[in-house]
């Protein structure tokens, strides 16, 4: 409870700081609307995760407090990387986030899969941390600064006449951050980690972890690498499209609900990745909007998973059959979440996709948008399968689900977010200008 | 808007039968037969009286044409097509035939349909038919004419399949409607071309525009007239669209008399006559009309020679006689064609109703092989039938003589070969009609019908009236040289602009000679048949029951035209339908869609397997991916 | 304002109904749909044909992106709204009383109505798209949950197939939006004014839009979702789909394709017309041999809309007049016919035409009503179908003669299969029913009698409807010039 209170306080502070633009620690970190809004999002995300935790960990008999601490460390890392000014801090924040994530992934000590996930994450993660470091070094070598504003000024003044090493460094950083957000072909860790980790952690990693990484990714581009070189843009677009297709295609055949959500998370990464080549004026808005939408939908989707875990060992999608009869509210919430993830109006997910597509098309990457559209058709297969399962057929076993208030609350709030943002997307646009 | 009485009468004319239809259709099942009969016949009687009134008024010269616009229907081109009616001498003649003969047939039906479960329905349909027929002849524009045109086809459909529990009757009904539709498509296209060319569908405007534009035989006008004639072929059962009419005999006999002999099938003649301005501008089309008419007249006559169903003989006879009418139109002799329409309506209605009387008396026996010797059993019917037969054969002073003679005369003047063929056709007509008469009434009794169903007055009266008209109707159009051709005189304002008759008229001598020649030939045929009918009949009956020689088998089997149509059109379309559904739609188009879905799913299966779980491979692929990105970067940058 | 009420009223009631339960929801839904009809009538009454867009309401929705809640009607939109509002009470009323989950059912129906009216009145591209997609969800649920047979596979295919087209349209809309002068806008007038696209780009955009509309209509060869969906959907869902929803595609092309991309349309119209006509003939031929009543009607519907599509892309005044009128006529006729199919199926437990028969003996009144619907469907003069078909074929005639002749073939084929349907079900002896059920009871009459009356009335006196749409069509033709 105290933790939650603390988070609420932190959330309040971030909101209270709104409109103040300051930097701290010798310009290592700055508080601006970008950092504040993303920080608030990350805090909220962690808060929900903590809120949902007690029931889950009680069943698993795991030390709830240790895990909560790790989550808070991760949150700290996340806040660092969405607010960084200095590339050094970016690295530190990422490491902070990553190392906590490794631990979290393995937090179900008695579970072999969990251990395996942790190890895989750790090994691959450390490899790609080196990429980040190398990239930062190269950028520093060319520009002579770790400060993104300085780098940005240098780059834009150079106007193309810049040492090629700069681009190599940029690409290195893209690869490293691509790994962090689980973009193809650096996504391989994600399905295994998301699947192997305890469901609670999967939710945390795939929301907080991912959005934080994206926050860093875009912040770096917006501040340092504007305008995005066209080739680099195309490369990221290719990564984005590949990610979508791999995520969506792989999700088709997953019988496990959790694994399907893991691949769905990969696919969603692909869509979000479209903001990177389109960095610039509106991109922060777009990312933020999509972040909220994605988190809200994930919270609902994972809440059901967590609830199911409470009653049954099976994580099969068929557990959802007939859910609508047992619990219409839950089924409705999941329906909205799935529609949102699939990008069907009038849910928030549709507007998010629209926003992304417009951004990418506006930046001149229309073919990528066409591919994105086609891949989202594929996603209908499995998102709608969930809906179909819930509304048709009879449940094999009658689970008398009791939904704890914390769950009801999180689901309800997420639901409101999805619908409200779907109908009035305007309330968030222009927030980060 | 001040309406004259004539206009009100005109406006009321078609709607009286419609009212009759509505009353009998809505409440008929609760009425007694008498009530239904009164409503059904009464509405036609009123229409008939109004027609007579209009006709008288027209004769007395109180108007040349009368027109009434009920309301605007739809805008076409720059004008508006009105729901408007028009009566000129041409319409009035048709009007009298339709309501007059229609009334008689209605009366006859009261007796004929007595006791039928669908009595009310029958009269409702008949009234509806009259409504559409009146709409057809009173329309003052092509579109409304088309409405009537399709409407009579619809009623024909309903009445052919009147006994709808019989599947083969239904098939005949559908065949009639679909074949009519094939013709109607031509009509529709013709209308499109008319609006396109003349910017209107109103008769006045179109004909004026066409006449002023002139330009005989230009492609457009030929196309228009050919398309309209195509429509007329469908409705008036001409080659190649005639096969529905014999099948249409499935309907109750009064229907055959009214729709498939006296009125509806002559709609094509009416259409051509109505559009004579256009047709006269297209001599090419007229020659097509002549050719089709002559061919149909001969073809149907040969088929009629071998039919054993009493109604089928009459049906083919109708097709053949319609051919005569078209032949007349084809020579530009519109009045002659219409004259034959009128007399044919009399005698063919008479023959059909007479046949109906036989069928009625014999408990629905229609096969000539089971008749014979009815002269003594049904003397009244025999006498009636004889009048009809003489009329259709063209025995002098009977109506058919005058009308057919006028046609032959006109054709002779125009085209000798066509005349020769029609002359042969006339002989064949005489032959098959006397064969029919002989098979049914002469000789010995072959059937085993003991108690004949008696006829009541409502059936006898119409027969008597029609017999009189068949006899005397020809006096409306005495040969030209007498100077007493009333019909010609009456219709002349309508056809005043026909400029085709610039050839010198036949001299009286030639005309009389031809007439005498024809009559003698016909009389010879009659003498030949009558003198040895017993021998001919026995031979034929034996043959009909056994195997026919090929030259008789061919026409007896209607030249296998139905079979050919079936094989060349119906079956291929059905097979195509099956093919399109099973192969093109299910297998190819839908299959392709499903295949795309399947491909996505199998791609998913493959994508899923990339995730092997082996971290070494992961690292390897990820690093390969990183180098790949660099490579791509270099390639794109260069 | 009245348009907004027309959208919001069923939306609110629909959403409320989804979460309610109980039998009274049926009456409430009917009341709402009737209120809608009255409102729509009032809108038509106060409509001035010559005055262009009316009942316009333009509120900022997402002002930063130039997206507005911008609705209004011209003659074409109004007629379609009128059609929707007219058919909805019948569709709701024809629903069986014992339908499971009535709350959700009627709720989805009303939401559907809101979305449809939204589509027909949106003047903002984004809003149009949102309504367009919004209409898909309720119908998908309706087909999935209340349909029969293999609903899961069929509805999923239907959904993905139509969404495929829609998403392409979305991309095209976004592309167009980015071509508008700064600040970008989705507004109809602004999109109409976009003129800096070359023929090539217009061609691409044309196909993106065309696919969306062609799949929805459906135009050959993008139709293969349709027969299965019509067959498995609940009858009321089929009525919605064929009666109103496919008009979304036609309307969409009239409002968002032809005036926006005149050059693209001009370059590709021969293909569009050819596909439409080919599909019409194709579907007619297939319909000849169908024994499944609903599948036969599905192909028949496809044949009719094929001709509508051809008239649409012939871009002649007559063709477009025919399109507008035939949309109404087809809506009424097809709803009536699918209802008839439903009645027949419920009484006999079969849809197989070869097993049916003798209905005219059992219930002559019913057969008369069905006959009127058949007449409408075969374009018999003095029914609504004829007026539409006449204009359509004439438009096609002006465009291209062979196309017109091919299209005219459907008139013949249509007569063949519709009469076959009528004879097989109504005529003959009753094979499948030893007893004589009443086909047209009181509640069936309440639906069929008004619909047949409309079929006849609008066929005899179509002028008011034609007058409503004429100025809008004229304007459309002007916009289609370039």
PDB file of C-alpha atoms in Angstrom, chain B residues 216-409:
ATOM      1  CA  UNK B 216     -34.487   6.758 -95.301  1.00  0.00           C
ATOM      2  CA  UNK B 217     -32.499   3.612 -94.676  1.00  0.00           C
ATOM      3  CA  UNK B 218     -29.832   5.188 -92.550  1.00  0.00           C
ATOM      4  CA  UNK B 219     -28.169   2.917 -90.041  1.00  0.00           C
ATOM      5  CA  UNK B 220     -29.833   4.401 -86.980  1.00  0.00           C
ATOM      6  CA  UNK B 221     -33.351   4.045 -88.209  1.00  0.00           C
ATOM      7  CA  UNK B 222     -32.667   0.549 -89.439  1.00  0.00           C
ATOM      8  CA  UNK B 223     -31.261  -0.342 -86.048  1.00  0.00           C
ATOM      9  CA  UNK B 224     -34.240   1.174 -84.264  1.00  0.00           C
ATOM     10  CA  UNK B 225     -36.781  -0.586 -86.404  1.00  0.00           C
ATOM     11  CA  UNK B 226     -34.946  -3.899 -86.307  1.00  0.00           C
ATOM     12  CA  UNK B 227     -34.810  -3.737 -82.526  1.00  0.00           C
ATOM     13  CA  UNK B 228     -38.485  -2.899 -82.288  1.00  0.00           C
ATOM     14  CA  UNK B 229     -39.261  -5.698 -84.700  1.00  0.00           C
ATOM     15  CA  UNK B 230     -37.181  -8.038 -82.567  1.00  0.00           C
ATOM     16  CA  UNK B 231     -39.463  -7.118 -79.677  1.00  0.00           C
ATOM     17  CA  UNK B 232     -42.498  -7.668 -81.884  1.00  0.00           C
ATOM     18  CA  UNK B 233     -41.160 -11.102 -82.830  1.00  0.00           C
ATOM     19  CA  UNK B 234     -41.110 -12.075 -79.198  1.00  0.00           C
ATOM     20  CA  UNK B 235     -44.610 -10.947 -78.481  1.00  0.00           C
ATOM     21  CA  UNK B 236     -46.147 -12.019 -81.775  1.00  0.00           C
ATOM     22  CA  UNK B 237     -44.386 -15.362 -81.929  1.00  0.00           C
ATOM     23  CA  UNK B 238     -42.365 -14.970 -85.095  1.00  0.00           C
ATOM     24  CA  UNK B 239     -39.231 -16.813 -86.079  1.00  0.00           C
ATOM     25  CA  UNK B 240     -37.059 -17.294 -84.091  1.00  0.00           C
ATOM     26  CA  UNK B 241     -39.084 -16.556 -80.986  1.00  0.00           C
ATOM     27  CA  UNK B 242     -42.276 -18.437 -81.768  1.00  0.00           C
ATOM     28  CA  UNK B 243     -41.809 -21.650 -79.821  1.00  0.00           C
ATOM     29  CA  UNK B 244     -43.466 -20.375 -76.696  1.00  0.00           C
ATOM     30  CA  UNK B 245     -46.866 -19.897 -78.290  1.00  0.00           C
ATOM     31  CA  UNK B 246     -47.723 -23.559 -78.940  1.00  0.00           C
ATOM     32  CA  UNK B 247     -46.637 -24.373 -75.392  1.00  0.00           C
ATOM     33  CA  UNK B 248     -48.812 -21.571 -74.145  1.00  0.00           C
ATOM     34  CA  UNK B 249     -51.803 -23.746 -74.950  1.00  0.00           C
ATOM     35  CA  UNK B 250     -51.356 -25.112 -71.445  1.00  0.00           C
ATOM     36  CA  UNK B 251     -53.573 -22.302 -70.255  1.00  0.00           C
ATOM     37  CA  UNK B 252     -57.356 -22.592 -70.095  1.00  0.00           C
ATOM     38  CA  UNK B 253     -58.853 -22.380 -73.568  1.00  0.00           C
ATOM     39  CA  UNK B 254     -60.486 -18.952 -73.185  1.00  0.00           C
ATOM     40  CA  UNK B 255     -56.998 -17.688 -72.442  1.00  0.00           C
ATOM     41  CA  UNK B 256     -55.726 -19.188 -75.664  1.00  0.00           C
ATOM     42  CA  UNK B 257     -58.549 -17.484 -77.473  1.00  0.00           C
ATOM     43  CA  UNK B 258     -58.139 -14.095 -75.880  1.00  0.00           C
ATOM     44  CA  UNK B 259     -54.429 -13.757 -75.321  1.00  0.00           C
ATOM     45  CA  UNK B 260     -52.782 -16.206 -77.631  1.00  0.00           C
ATOM     46  CA  UNK B 261     -54.957 -15.601 -80.636  1.00  0.00           C
ATOM     47  CA  UNK B 262     -57.039 -12.469 -80.608  1.00  0.00           C
ATOM     48  CA  UNK B 263     -55.202  -9.780 -78.707  1.00  0.00           C
ATOM     49  CA  UNK B 264     -51.816 -10.044 -77.084  1.00  0.00           C
ATOM     50  CA  UNK B 265     -50.028 -11.766 -79.902  1.00  0.00           C
ATOM     51  CA  UNK B 266     -51.166  -9.025 -82.250  1.00  0.00           C
ATOM     52  CA  UNK B 267     -49.401  -6.455 -80.094  1.00  0.00           C
ATOM     53  CA  UNK B 268     -46.369  -6.817 -82.312  1.00  0.00           C
ATOM     54  CA  UNK B 269     -48.450  -5.918 -85.341  1.00  0.00           C
ATOM     55  CA  UNK B 270     -49.829  -2.966 -83.473  1.00  0.00           C
ATOM     56  CA  UNK B 271     -46.334  -1.834 -82.528  1.00  0.00           C
ATOM     57  CA  UNK B 272     -45.091  -1.943 -86.095  1.00  0.00           C
ATOM     58  CA  UNK B 273     -48.218  -0.202 -87.332  1.00  0.00           C
ATOM     59  CA  UNK B 274     -47.895   2.406 -84.615  1.00  0.00           C
ATOM     60  CA  UNK B 275     -44.302   3.033 -85.617  1.00  0.00           C
ATOM     61  CA  UNK B 276     -45.060   2.970 -89.317  1.00  0.00           C
ATOM     62  CA  UNK B 277     -43.337   6.327 -89.672  1.00  0.00           C
ATOM     63  CA  UNK B 278     -40.108   4.740 -88.579  1.00  0.00           C
ATOM     64  CA  UNK B 279     -40.602   1.532 -90.484  1.00  0.00           C
ATOM     65  CA  UNK B 280     -41.482   3.315 -93.667  1.00  0.00           C
ATOM     66  CA  UNK B 281     -38.168   5.104 -93.399  1.00  0.00           C
ATOM     67  CA  UNK B 282     -36.392   1.783 -93.242  1.00  0.00           C
ATOM     68  CA  UNK B 283     -37.255  -0.276 -96.306  1.00  0.00           C
ATOM     69  CA  UNK B 284     -34.521  -2.682 -95.352  1.00  0.00           C
ATOM     70  CA  UNK B 285     -36.295  -3.527 -92.123  1.00  0.00           C
ATOM     71  CA  UNK B 286     -39.558  -3.873 -93.970  1.00  0.00           C
ATOM     72  CA  UNK B 287     -38.047  -6.485 -96.209  1.00  0.00           C
ATOM     73  CA  UNK B 288     -36.797  -8.284 -93.116  1.00  0.00           C
ATOM     74  CA  UNK B 289     -40.314  -8.103 -91.708  1.00  0.00           C
ATOM     75  CA  UNK B 290     -41.686  -9.504 -94.943  1.00  0.00           C
ATOM     76  CA  UNK B 291     -39.158 -12.324 -95.025  1.00  0.00           C
ATOM     77  CA  UNK B 292     -39.720 -13.273 -91.401  1.00  0.00           C
ATOM     78  CA  UNK B 293     -43.468 -13.083 -91.835  1.00  0.00           C
ATOM     79  CA  UNK B 294     -43.498 -15.285 -94.907  1.00  0.00           C
ATOM     80  CA  UNK B 295     -41.095 -17.782 -93.410  1.00  0.00           C
ATOM     81  CA  UNK B 296     -43.082 -17.999 -90.205  1.00  0.00           C
ATOM     82  CA  UNK B 297     -46.356 -18.333 -92.080  1.00  0.00           C
ATOM     83  CA  UNK B 298     -45.075 -21.299 -94.067  1.00  0.00           C
ATOM     84  CA  UNK B 299     -43.112 -22.982 -91.318  1.00  0.00           C
ATOM     85  CA  UNK B 300     -45.964 -22.886 -88.821  1.00  0.00           C
ATOM     86  CA  UNK B 301     -48.440 -24.045 -91.446  1.00  0.00           C
ATOM     87  CA  UNK B 302     -46.399 -27.139 -92.214  1.00  0.00           C
ATOM     88  CA  UNK B 303     -46.133 -27.962 -88.536  1.00  0.00           C
ATOM     89  CA  UNK B 304     -49.844 -27.479 -88.095  1.00  0.00           C
ATOM     90  CA  UNK B 305     -50.466 -30.167 -90.702  1.00  0.00           C
ATOM     91  CA  UNK B 306     -49.298 -32.890 -88.371  1.00  0.00           C
ATOM     92  CA  UNK B 307     -50.430 -31.861 -84.923  1.00  0.00           C
ATOM     93  CA  UNK B 308     -52.772 -34.148 -83.068  1.00  0.00           C
ATOM     94  CA  UNK B 309     -53.682 -31.801 -80.245  1.00  0.00           C
ATOM     95  CA  UNK B 310     -56.662 -29.731 -81.252  1.00  0.00           C
ATOM     96  CA  UNK B 311     -55.254 -26.626 -79.596  1.00  0.00           C
ATOM     97  CA  UNK B 312     -51.782 -27.123 -80.990  1.00  0.00           C
ATOM     98  CA  UNK B 313     -53.150 -27.070 -84.523  1.00  0.00           C
ATOM     99  CA  UNK B 314     -54.836 -23.792 -83.782  1.00  0.00           C
ATOM    100  CA  UNK B 315     -51.723 -22.473 -82.070  1.00  0.00           C
ATOM    101  CA  UNK B 316     -49.535 -23.116 -85.085  1.00  0.00           C
ATOM    102  CA  UNK B 317     -52.266 -21.713 -87.231  1.00  0.00           C
ATOM    103  CA  UNK B 318     -52.103 -18.554 -85.153  1.00  0.00           C
ATOM    104  CA  UNK B 319     -48.345 -18.348 -85.594  1.00  0.00           C
ATOM    105  CA  UNK B 320     -48.858 -18.793 -89.286  1.00  0.00           C
ATOM    106  CA  UNK B 321     -51.581 -16.165 -89.531  1.00  0.00           C
ATOM    107  CA  UNK B 322     -49.428 -13.740 -87.579  1.00  0.00           C
ATOM    108  CA  UNK B 323     -46.836 -14.367 -90.244  1.00  0.00           C
ATOM    109  CA  UNK B 324     -49.355 -13.222 -92.819  1.00  0.00           C
ATOM    110  CA  UNK B 325     -49.940 -10.035 -90.885  1.00  0.00           C
ATOM    111  CA  UNK B 326     -46.241  -9.310 -90.707  1.00  0.00           C
ATOM    112  CA  UNK B 327     -45.892 -10.054 -94.373  1.00  0.00           C
ATOM    113  CA  UNK B 328     -48.493  -7.403 -94.999  1.00  0.00           C
ATOM    114  CA  UNK B 329     -46.666  -4.931 -92.798  1.00  0.00           C
ATOM    115  CA  UNK B 330     -43.472  -5.808 -94.589  1.00  0.00           C
ATOM    116  CA  UNK B 331     -44.918  -4.567 -97.823  1.00  0.00           C
ATOM    117  CA  UNK B 332     -46.033  -1.379 -96.164  1.00  0.00           C
ATOM    118  CA  UNK B 333     -49.647  -2.458 -96.256  1.00  0.00           C
ATOM    119  CA  UNK B 334     -50.327  -1.550 -92.659  1.00  0.00           C
ATOM    120  CA  UNK B 335     -54.045  -1.419 -93.088  1.00  0.00           C
ATOM    121  CA  UNK B 336     -54.142  -4.843 -94.636  1.00  0.00           C
ATOM    122  CA  UNK B 337     -52.178  -6.186 -91.698  1.00  0.00           C
ATOM    123  CA  UNK B 338     -54.528  -4.598 -89.227  1.00  0.00           C
ATOM    124  CA  UNK B 339     -57.518  -5.810 -91.161  1.00  0.00           C
ATOM    125  CA  UNK B 340     -56.253  -9.325 -90.754  1.00  0.00           C
ATOM    126  CA  UNK B 341     -55.693  -8.652 -87.070  1.00  0.00           C
ATOM    127  CA  UNK B 342     -59.354  -7.836 -86.763  1.00  0.00           C
ATOM    128  CA  UNK B 343     -60.778 -10.675 -88.777  1.00  0.00           C
ATOM    129  CA  UNK B 344     -58.303 -13.104 -87.274  1.00  0.00           C
ATOM    130  CA  UNK B 345     -59.407 -12.005 -83.846  1.00  0.00           C
ATOM    131  CA  UNK B 346     -62.940 -12.975 -84.802  1.00  0.00           C
ATOM    132  CA  UNK B 347     -62.400 -16.288 -86.418  1.00  0.00           C
ATOM    133  CA  UNK B 348     -59.488 -17.481 -84.341  1.00  0.00           C
ATOM    134  CA  UNK B 349     -61.303 -16.619 -81.149  1.00  0.00           C
ATOM    135  CA  UNK B 350     -64.241 -18.483 -82.555  1.00  0.00           C
ATOM    136  CA  UNK B 351     -62.134 -21.498 -83.408  1.00  0.00           C
ATOM    137  CA  UNK B 352     -60.465 -21.565 -80.028  1.00  0.00           C
ATOM    138  CA  UNK B 353     -63.713 -21.169 -78.185  1.00  0.00           C
ATOM    139  CA  UNK B 354     -65.188 -23.844 -80.420  1.00  0.00           C
ATOM    140  CA  UNK B 355     -62.269 -26.079 -79.604  1.00  0.00           C
ATOM    141  CA  UNK B 356     -62.834 -25.161 -75.994  1.00  0.00           C
ATOM    142  CA  UNK B 357     -66.413 -26.240 -76.354  1.00  0.00           C
ATOM    143  CA  UNK B 358     -65.283 -29.603 -77.691  1.00  0.00           C
ATOM    144  CA  UNK B 359     -62.748 -29.976 -74.912  1.00  0.00           C
ATOM    145  CA  UNK B 360     -65.343 -28.932 -72.384  1.00  0.00           C
ATOM    146  CA  UNK B 361     -67.853 -31.411 -73.719  1.00  0.00           C
ATOM    147  CA  UNK B 362     -65.334 -34.234 -73.827  1.00  0.00           C
ATOM    148  CA  UNK B 363     -64.087 -33.803 -70.260  1.00  0.00           C
ATOM    149  CA  UNK B 364     -60.819 -32.138 -71.173  1.00  0.00           C
ATOM    150  CA  UNK B 365     -59.958 -34.395 -74.044  1.00  0.00           C
ATOM    151  CA  UNK B 366     -57.679 -32.578 -76.476  1.00  0.00           C
ATOM    152  CA  UNK B 367     -56.292 -35.335 -78.646  1.00  0.00           C
ATOM    153  CA  UNK B 368     -57.795 -35.387 -82.127  1.00  0.00           C
ATOM    154  CA  UNK B 369     -57.175 -39.092 -82.373  1.00  0.00           C
ATOM    155  CA  UNK B 370     -59.744 -39.629 -79.666  1.00  0.00           C
ATOM    156  CA  UNK B 371     -62.415 -37.514 -81.311  1.00  0.00           C
ATOM    157  CA  UNK B 372     -64.187 -37.963 -84.630  1.00  0.00           C
ATOM    158  CA  UNK B 373     -67.787 -38.020 -85.528  1.00  0.00           C
ATOM    159  CA  UNK B 374     -68.705 -35.182 -83.286  1.00  0.00           C
ATOM    160  CA  UNK B 375     -70.849 -33.553 -85.952  1.00  0.00           C
ATOM    161  CA  UNK B 376     -73.888 -35.407 -84.801  1.00  0.00           C
ATOM    162  CA  UNK B 377     -73.058 -35.246 -81.145  1.00  0.00           C
ATOM    163  CA  UNK B 378     -72.284 -31.540 -80.968  1.00  0.00           C
ATOM    164  CA  UNK B 379     -74.143 -29.999 -83.883  1.00  0.00           C
ATOM    165  CA  UNK B 380     -73.974 -26.442 -82.607  1.00  0.00           C
ATOM    166  CA  UNK B 381     -70.243 -26.568 -82.069  1.00  0.00           C
ATOM    167  CA  UNK B 382     -69.811 -28.170 -85.458  1.00  0.00           C
ATOM    168  CA  UNK B 383     -71.635 -25.389 -87.209  1.00  0.00           C
ATOM    169  CA  UNK B 384     -69.676 -22.789 -85.362  1.00  0.00           C
ATOM    170  CA  UNK B 385     -66.440 -24.524 -86.152  1.00  0.00           C
ATOM    171  CA  UNK B 386     -67.333 -24.791 -89.772  1.00  0.00           C
ATOM    172  CA  UNK B 387     -67.862 -21.052 -89.987  1.00  0.00           C
ATOM    173  CA  UNK B 388     -64.489 -20.456 -88.439  1.00  0.00           C
ATOM    174  CA  UNK B 389     -62.826 -22.927 -90.743  1.00  0.00           C
ATOM    175  CA  UNK B 390     -64.342 -21.382 -93.819  1.00  0.00           C
ATOM    176  CA  UNK B 391     -63.353 -17.951 -92.610  1.00  0.00           C
ATOM    177  CA  UNK B 392     -59.740 -18.834 -91.995  1.00  0.00           C
ATOM    178  CA  UNK B 393     -59.537 -20.751 -95.253  1.00  0.00           C
ATOM    179  CA  UNK B 394     -60.541 -17.656 -97.150  1.00  0.00           C
ATOM    180  CA  UNK B 395     -63.788 -18.753 -98.697  1.00  0.00           C
ATOM    181  CA  UNK B 396     -65.405 -15.736-100.290  1.00  0.00           C
ATOM    182  CA  UNK B 397     -67.647 -13.472 -98.294  1.00  0.00           C
ATOM    183  CA  UNK B 398     -66.337 -14.956 -95.040  1.00  0.00           C
ATOM    184  CA  UNK B 399     -64.186 -12.410 -93.254  1.00  0.00           C
ATOM    185  CA  UNK B 400     -60.888 -14.202 -93.773  1.00  0.00           C
ATOM    186  CA  UNK B 401     -61.330 -14.051 -97.483  1.00  0.00           C
ATOM    187  CA  UNK B 402     -61.221 -10.282 -97.632  1.00  0.00           C
ATOM    188  CA  UNK B 403     -58.366  -9.767 -95.277  1.00  0.00           C
ATOM    189  CA  UNK B 404     -56.190 -12.533 -96.599  1.00  0.00           C
ATOM    190  CA  UNK B 405     -56.933 -11.487-100.127  1.00  0.00           C
ATOM    191  CA  UNK B 406     -55.837  -7.964 -99.401  1.00  0.00           C
ATOM    192  CA  UNK B 407     -52.590  -9.240 -97.969  1.00  0.00           C
ATOM    193  CA  UNK B 408     -51.925 -11.524-100.917  1.00  0.00           C
ATOM    194  CA  UNK B 409     -52.721  -8.730-103.287  1.00  0.00           C
TER     195      UNK B 409
END
